[in-house]
């Protein structure tokens, strides 16, 4: 049997280049290797945990995320897409897992801690938000996923999932739950891709994103307005490339062939960096170069997306079919989980519900 890969995204907005370098690129690679069974989930339940008062926003973004998936090259013939809220096992499993996690363990989860601070929840923290790592453990284990291609912000979630898996298998003397592993991006700068404002994470919630669907002009404006080294004021000043988002983006995207095409005075990024650091190289030149590269990357994605947008009903049909398959797939795990706990009291068959 092929090993299973699962990932998901919250439908809180269209996807951005942080998603692309952090996870989407890897998903396409895993899909095309033909070695895995891959599921990609639109995490609308999780999106509701901090958007309960705005379900319309979540609904509107489901199609946006699907368009982004297909535009970057995820292929419904090779990858199963599913909508989290329609899958009963994903509601039921957290009920069992919640008993295996302490409140203090959840409170120590660094990603949750960070996200609570970011959202200024203070005394208004929804229980559902606090417990979403448990729901995420249900998503991963329901699909018996071995690999989860994600950015580094997700490592604490995977750690929490592994703990749940181990507790479950030990307490109920079984081996049905699979311990998942993260697959991080190839390049370290992509682990947590910075925002255009220099903030440590590009995130829909922070408004510092370049979206996959942005127009040519929007991309240009965002790049030309990017944060760089604040002490690099005049062209002749020496500049810092470390922690400089423009250079971080170049690290992620620039190939030697881009230098040949757009900036033949330099052979590679090392030469460009060296010039910036010794002074005499202006931000505008570097930003224009970055703009050319990002435009080349996003143009075909945007063009594919525009075509796909003409066929929204077909795309929802892809999601519906994948979700139906996923219901069956995850019910198998759910049944085994209930059996392991010993809950099969009345012998009710889930698939005849
Ligand atoms: P939100 O602000 O609603 O949480 P988000 O932009 O953080 O949205 P998610 O849907 O939470 O996006 O993340 C989906 C996936 O994309 C996760 O695997 C996450 O690790 C990855 N990801 C998101 N942002 C980045 C980033 N800036 N760098 C690397 N990976 C990222
Ligand atoms: Mg997030």
Coordinates of N, CA, C and O in Angstrom, one line a residue, residues 11 21 27 38 70 80 110 140 191 213 224 236 303 329:
X11 N -9.5 28.0 4.6 CA -10.1 28.9 3.6 C -10.5 30.3 4.1 O -11.6 30.7 4.2
X21 N 5.8 28.3 -1.4 CA 7.2 27.7 -1.1 C 7.1 26.8 0.2 O 8.0 26.0 0.3
X27 N 3.8 19.6 -2.3 CA 2.7 18.7 -2.6 C 2.7 18.3 -4.1 O 2.4 17.1 -4.4
X38 N -2.2 10.9 -2.0 CA -2.2 12.3 -1.4 C -3.6 12.8 -1.3 O -4.5 12.8 -2.2
X70 N -5.5 24.0 -8.0 CA -5.4 23.5 -9.4 C -4.5 24.3 -10.2 O -3.8 23.8 -11.1
X80 N -6.5 13.7 -4.0 CA -7.9 13.8 -3.6 C -8.1 15.1 -2.8 O -7.4 15.3 -1.9
X110 N 3.5 26.0 21.3 CA 4.0 27.3 20.9 C 3.2 27.9 19.8 O 3.1 29.2 19.8
X140 N -5.2 14.3 10.5 CA -4.0 13.6 10.1 C -4.2 12.1 10.2 O -4.0 11.3 9.3
X191 N 11.0 27.7 5.2 CA 10.4 27.1 6.3 C 9.3 28.0 6.9 O 8.2 27.5 7.4
X213 N -2.8 34.9 -7.0 CA -3.7 35.5 -8.0 C -3.5 37.0 -8.2 O -4.3 37.5 -9.0
X224 N 8.0 46.6 -5.1 CA 8.7 47.9 -5.1 C 8.5 48.5 -3.7 O 9.4 49.3 -3.3
X236 N 25.3 54.3 -2.3 CA 26.7 53.9 -2.0 C 26.9 53.3 -0.6 O 27.9 52.7 -0.3
X303 N -2.6 32.7 -15.1 CA -3.3 32.5 -16.4 C -4.2 31.2 -16.3 O -5.3 31.1 -16.8
X329 N -13.1 6.6 3.3 CA -11.8 6.3 3.7 C -11.6 6.5 5.2 O -11.0 5.7 5.9

